[in-house]
Structures are given as C-alpha cells and as structure tokens.
Amino acid sequence: MAQLNQVYNLGPEYNQRLLQSFLPSFPLEVRHYCSQWIEDQDWFGAELNPNHPSCDTFASRLVNLLVEQIQLQSEQIKTNSEHYPFAVALQRFAETTKREFVSRPMDLVRVIQNHLMNEKLLLERANNPQLQDQTMQTQDEDAMQKIQQSFDSLKSELQEQNNNVDELQQFQEVCNIQIQHYHQKKNQWDKFMQVVNQQPDLLVQHPDYEGKQRQLKAEYQSLCSQILSQQNRIRTTRLDISAKQHSVLEKMDVVEKVVEKELANWRGKQKQKSIGILVDDNLDQIQQWCEQLASLLWICRQTIIKVDGIRKGMSLTALKEGEQTKDFHPMLLDLVNELLQKLIKSTFVVIEQPPQVLKTQTKFAASVRLLIGGKLNFHMQSPKVNATIINEKQAALLSQEPQDMRMRAQRSGDILNNVMAMEYHTGTHMFAANFRNMQLKKINRPVKTSRNESHAVTEEKFSVLFQTSFTIDTDKRLDVFTFSLPVVVIVHGNQEPDAAATILWDNAFALLDCKPFVVTEQVKWGQLAEYLNQDFLAKMMKDKSRDQSRGRGLSADEKLYLAEKLYGGDVYTQDVAKINELTVTWNKFNKDNLRGKDFTFWQWYYSASKLLKEDKLLKQMWNSRWLMGFIGKEKAQSILQNKPRGSFLARFSESKQGGITIAWIQEVEGQLRVYHLAAWTAADFKQRSLADRIRDLPNLWFLCQDMNMEPVPKDQALQTFYTITETRVKQEPGADGYVISDLKCHLPDRFDQLHIDDPRSPQSTHSYAEPPSPAFSISSNSQPPNSVFSEAGAFDEVGRLVSDSMTIDP
C-alpha cells in the first residue's frame, strides 16, 4: 500500500485527481482494500506484453487472483458494521469481474496498468514540478473543467430545445385538428356553392340561404385566418429553434475540435511512450468526452429530424414560395451528420500498437477501439475489422484521398488472422477488436523508381491499416479506417538495430499531423541526446515497477561522451550549450561509420543498451552505479591514475559493439600502468557473469564508481551480484562419481606478481569501511601484498604511467 499511501498524503488537489482517475471497472474500493496485493503483482511484466505468446494466460491468472483477493477482503471487513457497505460493493464487483472479464482479461489488466501509471505520474509531478510542465500539456485541471463545462452547457441548451420542440409539436397537433375542421367547413362551403351555382334562383326562393352562405363564409374565413396565424407562429418558432440548433452545432464543432486536438496529443504520447517517456495516458478521459459528444450530436440530430417533420407536416400551403426557400433544415441535418461522421472516424484509434520493428513469420498483436463506446449501438451490428499492411507511399495517398476505395484495397503484404470482430464490454465501455495471433506472412517492398533512392530496407516504413464500417439509420454506411504507428519490416535479427534507429528517429522527430511518414533529416544534438536518455532509461527500468526513479539514465558527462563519439574529441573544448546546438543528420546518426570503425554511432549505442537490457545482472549493476559505462579510454586512465593500485572500473568498449572492458591499474615488472582487458560480450556473460569474472581476477580489488569518489572493495560492492560460491567446486567426486568442474577467468603469468595498495596499511591515505576479501581465484588464506604507497600518499613512479594492451582491449 506504499504507493497509494504516498498519493493519499499529497493533499486535496492530487486526491481529487486520483478520484477522477477511477473507472467503474476498477473502483476506489478495490484499489483501497486490495492495495497491498495489487502493488505486489507484476502488472508490467514481459508476460503481459500483448506480443508475448502467454499473454492471455497470465492476464487470466491475474484477474482470477484479483477476484479471489476481493472476495477475501470482503469477508474480512463485513464483520465491521462501518465497513459493511464496502464489503457488499466489493462482493458485487467480484461477481461483475467474473462475469464480464473472464473472456477478456487483458481489458481489465490495461485499466489497472493505466491507473497505476497515473498514480506514479501524480507522485512524479508532486515531487518534480518541472515534470508536471512537460507532461500535463493541455490536460491541466482548468482545461478539463472548461471542456466539461462546455458539455454541461450544451446539454442544458439541448434540453431547452427539446422542451420547445415538444411544445411546438403539441401546438401543431392542435393546429392539425383545426385544419381538419377547416377542411370540413371548406367541404360544406364547396357543396353549398355547388348547389347555389346549379340553382341560381335558390337564394331568391329561400332568403335564409343567403344568411347561411354568409355564416359559412365567415366561419371558413375565420378558421383559415386562425390556421394561417398558427402556422406562421409555428414557422417562426420552428425557425427560431433551428437558429438555436445551428448555434449549438457550431459550439459542438468547437468542442469536437478540442477533443480531436486531445486525440492528436494522445497519439503523440503514444510515440513518446514507445521511446520510453513516462506520459499520462488520458484515453479513458478522452473516451468520456467522445461518448458525451456522440450522445449530444445524436440528440441534436433527432431533434432536427423532429423539427423537420413538423415542417413537412404543415398541411396548409398558403405561405409565399419565397419564404419557403429560406428554410435551412436540410442544411442542419447535413451539418450534424457531417459532425457525427467526423467524430466516428476520428475516434477509431489503435490503442495497442503492433511492434514497430516487425519480423516476418512472427506472431504479433494489436488492438483498435471506437471511443464513442456503445452510444450509437454500433455493437449491435457486430462489425468486423480488417487489418492489412501498406507502405509509406500508399499511406500518404490514402491520407490525401480517404474516400478512394482503390487506395484502401491496396496492400504490401499478407497478414494471417487479420479479421477480428469488434466486441463491446459493458464494464469498461470499451468497444474494441483485439488481434492476438496476427502474423506477417510476406512483405512486398516498394520498387525503387530511380537510382537516387539509395535507402536500405531498414529505412522503409510501413503501417498496419485497420478498416471497418458502421451503418447509420439502416441505410447509410460509414467506412472508417486508422493507421498504426510506422513499422519497419525485417526478415533477419541482424536488421533489428538499424530498424530500431529508423523507428526512434521517426517517433522522436516526426510531426503529428504531417504526411505519413515524413520526418526531418537533421536535428539538434540536445534534442537527440534527451531522446537517447529516455530510450536508455526505459531499457534500464524494472519491468515490474516501471518507476523511472529506480532506473539510471544518462548523466550530463555521459551525454557529453556520446557527443564526443559522434563528433570527435573536439567537442570537449566547447561549451555544453554550443554542443547541444550542433546539428545531427540522419546519415551521421546511422549511415556513416564512426571514424576508424566499421559501425555507426547508433549501432554502437544500441548494442551497449541492448547488452544491459537483456542481462538482468548487468542492468542491476548499472542501476547501482557499479558500471561507469559511457567513458572513453583516456578518461578511464585519468580516473585510475589517482586511485590505489588494484583499482578498476568497467566501461563499454569503444572498438567492439556490445562489449564491456575492464580498466585497472597495476605495477608489472616494476612499471605502474593502466591495463585494459579485451572486451567481453553477451556470449561471454552467458557462460559467466561479469561480477563472477571480476571476482576471479586477483588483480582487481577496488571498484571505482566515479572520478570524485573513493573506490570500494569489490566484494563489498558486488557481493549481491555473485552467482557462485567458493564451495561450489568440491574436492571429492559427487555421489554419481563425477568430478565437478568450473570456469574461471585468469590473466597471463606476468600479472601474478601483485603490488596492491592495501587499505589496511598504515601508510595508505585511503579509508574503507571494511577490508576487501580475497578474490575467488586466490586461496582462501591469501592476503594482499604490502603497500607500495608512499608516506605522502602518492603513487610511486606515477610519472611513468602508460597504457598497455595485453590481448587486452585497446
């Protein structure tokens, strides 16, 4: 309950935001009473990634455990009369969850994931005001209140209009009755006049007929006058209502544009999230707005149709033709239909993106959702969504000509299991199609039309196109579609680094509303460095918590070192502000090799980050700051020359992709030097971890964290990262008769003569909390050699410090 308690303690403003974030599918009672259990679960584990083969199984298990936990908490608190209502609420929610989420557990998992992320964002914003400025954007409290106030105002106006229309309809019904009387009187008058015309002498022979004629004529004319007056009143009222309807539609258009802007911001957040930036996923709030807007538009539409029916129902056509042409009900109906269709099209979105680096013949998942939920009862039609893959040119043409059915029919490959029915979930109000087993069978790459098109296949962008259709009023079919974020299709794993570069560049620097998928060819180093930091931080975060405070990103010095890799050593002489303004082109980022190397800047960076991401122990060592990582060879020597002999540090190799090298200071054959081990890669660490390798080497005693910090005995620093013990290798064969062997690192014989500055020596000016234990490769009773530290605390022969490379990485 630690996280929830922290949010509770933030104060009324943040507590109000917390309350607003709860949904019927995940209420406050469940979060409160099951808080400890919820926070102990791995809601962000790799198994819950939609592209994981066991995703649905793990999600189902979590949901079932949650139901059991809710029932348990309900039983525990119902004995207390004060908590009894909450116990009943918990029990009802458990029953609802079993009924509604058993077939779609990932829907509930997503809701809980989003809520936990929102809690973390509240904590981040409270502790870091600058973060609030970066992430709130248009979603601050005032903006949300203004949007909701707009909806409340529109609801009030529509309710008033409906009341006026009902009154008008009742008045017209009275008028229709009078019209019926008018027709009766008119028939009587017509018959009377027919008799009079046939018998001209009738009025002379029967003087009373003349009075009857005058009476009928007066009644006929009076009734006609009344009806005309009433119809004029009806027409005036109707036009007044129509004017108000037009005003309401204009306001709805403004609100719809605000909602569309929020959707555009959310799509931008999707891109940021793919890089690793922690963003506020406010899609549920946007859906609430979309549902309200859809309801209001539909009510307005029905009101317009009702008023238009009143217009058509006016039987007496004595009004002037010129006045009739001023009626604009058909225009209002067209306008509301246009707004409604635009809302439906814009709210059909991809909520779960396919992998942006997509490998053929590999299963992947995606989800689309209609954000108006069940408001228009489209779920009663059981629409099906079709997924196809199109190239960048096809996507651009389709975005320009969205009504061109030929464009929609084009495709650039074959996807298996690409049709899925949309389903409506009453608990979450989600109307979505969840693709779980799609597979890109083959890809058709675009034909190069000129020799100037020299881009690699890992620079070719595609998109998954999702299409479906809905029927409005049983006769109007509305076709809708949406694009996924750009994807790069690969066929071999060795294409992944370059494909990832294309995706990061697009996600970071492509404009939101630009032609798919146009992106700038050059950016500022400061911008790129920040996105690299976010990318690296995301890879270093623990999957369970997704808490940025527990991951280690790139420091200012490490960003400066990356700039040196990209531009050369000259950048160290420049001001940081000037370095941040330096231009980075796409070619420099991932097409041109680094100076004297056979790989690009991105390939080198990517291999280092991937090494840490995929090795759990290395990631932990990085986050614990026991790996210096991004520093150069000269910088490592500069740090070590002021440290005790036997000091060492771990850094990324500059000459080998995905390699880690050790630099240490040692006196060999009377000469004090800094040595560099040949780099170890992921293949080496699969055989033996970095910490165990360091433990094996007696030459490595004191681990350096930073230039300005005292080194720490390696056993004190790395004890928790060792994966073996000294007793693992037994002297005698096991019960099965086999002798157990083990792998161990060692250096050439000339490094066996150790001269290490012993922190226990009275001459040493370095102080440590505890002495280092002997390395694993030395016998258990061996001791560090005598110190060669002078009384003044300086290195002997420090002036003769040189770099040496043994087979030992340069």
Coordinates of N, CA and C in Angstrom, one line a residue, residues 109-204:
V109 N -6.7 -5.8 -17.2 CA -5.3 -5.5 -16.9 C -4.9 -4.2 -17.4
R110 N -5.3 -3.8 -18.6 CA -5.0 -2.5 -19.2 C -5.5 -1.4 -18.3
V111 N -6.7 -1.5 -17.8 CA -7.3 -0.5 -16.9 C -6.5 -0.3 -15.7
I112 N -6.1 -1.4 -15.1 CA -5.2 -1.4 -13.9 C -3.9 -0.8 -14.2
Q113 N -3.3 -1.2 -15.3 CA -2.0 -0.6 -15.7 C -2.0 0.9 -15.8
N114 N -3.1 1.4 -16.5 CA -3.2 2.8 -16.7 C -3.4 3.5 -15.4
H115 N -4.2 2.9 -14.5 CA -4.4 3.6 -13.2 C -3.1 3.7 -12.4
L116 N -2.4 2.6 -12.4 CA -1.1 2.6 -11.6 C -0.1 3.6 -12.2
M117 N -0.1 3.7 -13.5 CA 0.8 4.6 -14.1 C 0.3 6.1 -13.8
N118 N -1.0 6.3 -13.7 CA -1.5 7.6 -13.4 C -1.1 8.0 -11.9
E119 N -1.1 7.0 -11.1 CA -0.7 7.3 -9.7 C 0.8 7.6 -9.6
K120 N 1.6 6.9 -10.4 CA 3.0 7.3 -10.4 C 3.3 8.7 -11.0
L121 N 2.5 9.0 -12.0 CA 2.6 10.4 -12.5 C 2.2 11.4 -11.5
L122 N 1.2 11.2 -10.7 CA 0.9 12.1 -9.7 C 2.0 12.3 -8.7
L123 N 2.7 11.2 -8.3 CA 3.8 11.3 -7.4 C 5.0 12.0 -8.1
E124 N 5.2 11.7 -9.3 CA 6.3 12.4 -10.1 C 6.1 13.9 -10.1
R125 N 4.8 14.3 -10.5 CA 4.5 15.7 -10.6 C 4.6 16.4 -9.3
A126 N 4.2 15.7 -8.2 CA 4.2 16.4 -6.9 C 5.7 16.6 -6.4
N127 N 6.5 15.6 -6.8 CA 7.9 15.7 -6.4 C 8.8 16.5 -7.4
N128 N 8.3 16.7 -8.6 CA 9.1 17.4 -9.6 C 8.2 18.3 -10.4
P129 N 8.1 19.5 -10.0 CA 7.2 20.5 -10.7 C 7.5 20.6 -12.2
Q130 N 8.8 20.5 -12.6 CA 9.2 20.6 -14.0 C 8.6 19.5 -14.8
L131 N 8.5 18.3 -14.2 CA 7.9 17.2 -14.9 C 6.4 17.5 -15.2
Q132 N 5.8 18.2 -14.3 CA 4.4 18.5 -14.5 C 4.2 19.4 -15.7
D133 N 5.1 20.3 -15.9 CA 5.0 21.2 -17.0 C 5.2 20.5 -18.3
Q134 N 6.1 19.4 -18.3 CA 6.4 18.7 -19.5 C 5.3 17.8 -19.9
T135 N 4.6 17.2 -18.9 CA 3.6 16.1 -19.2 C 2.2 16.5 -19.2
M136 N 1.8 17.6 -18.6 CA 0.4 18.0 -18.4 C -0.1 18.5 -19.8
Q137 N 0.7 19.3 -20.5 CA 0.3 19.9 -21.8 C -1.1 20.5 -21.7
T138 N -2.1 20.1 -22.5 CA -3.4 20.7 -22.4 C -4.3 20.0 -21.4
Q139 N -3.7 19.0 -20.7 CA -4.6 18.2 -19.8 C -4.4 18.8 -18.3
D140 N -4.3 20.1 -18.1 CA -4.3 20.6 -16.8 C -5.7 20.7 -16.3
E141 N -5.8 21.0 -15.0 CA -7.2 20.9 -14.4 C -8.1 21.9 -15.0
D142 N -7.7 23.1 -15.3 CA -8.5 24.2 -15.9 C -9.1 23.8 -17.3
A143 N -8.2 23.2 -18.1 CA -8.6 22.8 -19.4 C -9.7 21.7 -19.4
M144 N -9.5 20.7 -18.5 CA -10.5 19.6 -18.3 C -11.9 20.2 -17.8
Q145 N -11.8 21.2 -16.9 CA -13.0 21.8 -16.4 C -13.7 22.5 -17.5
K146 N -13.0 23.2 -18.3 CA -13.6 24.0 -19.4 C -14.3 23.1 -20.4
I147 N -13.7 22.0 -20.7 CA -14.3 21.0 -21.6 C -15.6 20.5 -21.0
Q148 N -15.5 20.1 -19.7 CA -16.7 19.6 -19.1 C -17.8 20.6 -19.0
Q149 N -17.4 21.9 -18.7 CA -18.4 23.0 -18.6 C -19.1 23.2 -20.0
S150 N -18.3 23.0 -21.1 CA -18.9 23.1 -22.4 C -19.9 22.0 -22.6
F151 N -19.7 20.8 -22.2 CA -20.6 19.7 -22.3 C -21.9 20.0 -21.5
D152 N -21.7 20.5 -20.3 CA -22.8 20.8 -19.4 C -23.7 21.9 -20.0
S153 N -23.1 22.9 -20.6 CA -23.8 24.0 -21.3 C -24.6 23.5 -22.5
L154 N -23.9 22.6 -23.3 CA -24.6 22.1 -24.4 C -25.8 21.2 -24.0
K155 N -25.6 20.4 -23.0 CA -26.7 19.6 -22.5 C -27.9 20.4 -22.1
S156 N -27.6 21.5 -21.4 CA -28.7 22.4 -21.0 C -29.4 23.0 -22.2
E157 N -28.7 23.5 -23.2 CA -29.3 24.1 -24.3 C -30.1 23.1 -25.1
L158 N -29.6 21.8 -25.3 CA -30.4 20.8 -26.0 C -31.6 20.4 -25.2
Q159 N -31.6 20.4 -23.9 CA -32.7 20.1 -23.1 C -33.8 21.1 -23.3
E160 N -33.4 22.4 -23.3 CA -34.3 23.5 -23.6 C -34.9 23.4 -24.9
Q161 N -34.1 23.1 -25.9 CA -34.6 22.9 -27.3 C -35.6 21.8 -27.4
N162 N -35.3 20.7 -26.7 CA -36.3 19.6 -26.8 C -37.6 19.9 -26.2
N163 N -37.5 20.7 -25.1 CA -38.8 21.1 -24.5 C -39.6 22.0 -25.4
N164 N -38.9 22.9 -26.1 CA -39.5 23.8 -27.1 C -40.1 23.0 -28.2
V165 N -39.4 22.0 -28.7 CA -39.9 21.2 -29.8 C -41.1 20.4 -29.3
D166 N -41.1 19.9 -28.1 CA -42.3 19.2 -27.6 C -43.5 20.1 -27.6
E167 N -43.3 21.3 -27.1 CA -44.4 22.3 -27.0 C -44.9 22.6 -28.4
L168 N -43.9 22.8 -29.3 CA -44.3 23.1 -30.7 C -45.0 22.0 -31.4
Q169 N -44.6 20.8 -31.0 CA -45.3 19.6 -31.6 C -46.8 19.5 -31.1
Q170 N -46.9 19.8 -29.8 CA -48.3 19.8 -29.3 C -49.1 20.9 -29.9
F171 N -48.5 22.1 -30.1 CA -49.3 23.2 -30.8 C -49.6 22.8 -32.2
Q172 N -48.7 22.1 -32.9 CA -49.0 21.7 -34.2 C -50.2 20.7 -34.3
E173 N -50.2 19.8 -33.3 CA -51.3 18.9 -33.2 C -52.7 19.6 -33.1
V174 N -52.7 20.6 -32.2 CA -53.9 21.4 -32.1 C -54.2 22.1 -33.4
C175 N -53.2 22.6 -34.1 CA -53.4 23.2 -35.4 C -53.9 22.2 -36.4
N176 N -53.4 21.0 -36.4 CA -53.8 20.0 -37.3 C -55.3 19.6 -37.1
I177 N -55.8 19.7 -35.8 CA -57.2 19.4 -35.6 C -58.0 20.6 -36.2
Q178 N -57.6 21.8 -36.0 CA -58.2 22.9 -36.6 C -58.2 22.8 -38.2
I179 N -57.2 22.3 -38.7 CA -57.1 22.2 -40.1 C -58.1 21.1 -40.6
Q180 N -58.3 20.1 -39.8 CA -59.4 19.1 -40.1 C -60.7 19.8 -40.1
H181 N -61.0 20.7 -39.1 CA -62.2 21.4 -39.1 C -62.3 22.3 -40.3
Y182 N -61.2 22.9 -40.6 CA -61.2 23.8 -41.8 C -61.6 23.0 -43.1
H183 N -61.1 21.8 -43.2 CA -61.4 21.0 -44.4 C -62.9 20.7 -44.4
Q184 N -63.5 20.4 -43.2 CA -64.9 20.1 -43.1 C -65.7 21.3 -43.5
K185 N -65.4 22.5 -43.0 CA -66.1 23.7 -43.3 C -65.9 24.0 -44.8
K186 N -64.7 23.8 -45.3 CA -64.5 24.1 -46.7 C -65.4 23.1 -47.6
N187 N -65.5 21.9 -47.2 CA -66.3 20.9 -47.9 C -67.8 21.4 -47.9
Q188 N -68.2 21.9 -46.8 CA -69.6 22.4 -46.7 C -69.8 23.6 -47.6
W189 N -68.8 24.5 -47.6 CA -68.9 25.6 -48.4 C -68.9 25.3 -49.9
D190 N -68.0 24.3 -50.3 CA -68.0 23.9 -51.7 C -69.3 23.3 -52.1
K191 N -69.9 22.4 -51.2 CA -71.2 21.8 -51.6 C -72.3 22.9 -51.7
F192 N -72.3 23.8 -50.8 CA -73.3 24.8 -50.8 C -73.2 25.7 -52.0
M193 N -72.0 26.1 -52.4 CA -71.8 26.9 -53.6 C -72.1 26.1 -54.8
Q194 N -71.9 24.8 -54.8 CA -72.2 23.9 -55.9 C -73.7 23.9 -56.2
V195 N -74.5 23.8 -55.1 CA -75.9 23.8 -55.2 C -76.4 25.2 -55.7
V196 N -75.8 26.2 -55.1 CA -76.2 27.6 -55.5 C -75.9 27.8 -57.0
N197 N -74.8 27.4 -57.4 CA -74.4 27.6 -58.9 C -75.4 26.8 -59.8
Q198 N -75.8 25.6 -59.3 CA -76.7 24.8 -60.1 C -78.1 25.3 -60.1
Q199 N -78.5 26.0 -59.0 CA -79.8 26.5 -58.9 C -79.7 28.0 -58.5
P200 N -79.6 28.9 -59.5 CA -79.4 30.3 -59.3 C -80.5 31.0 -58.5
D201 N -81.8 30.4 -58.7 CA -82.9 31.0 -58.1 C -83.1 30.6 -56.6
L202 N -82.2 29.7 -56.2 CA -82.4 29.2 -54.8 C -82.3 30.3 -53.7
L203 N -81.4 31.2 -53.9 CA -81.2 32.3 -52.9 C -82.5 33.2 -52.9
V204 N -83.1 33.3 -54.1 CA -84.3 34.2 -54.1 C -85.5 33.4 -53.5

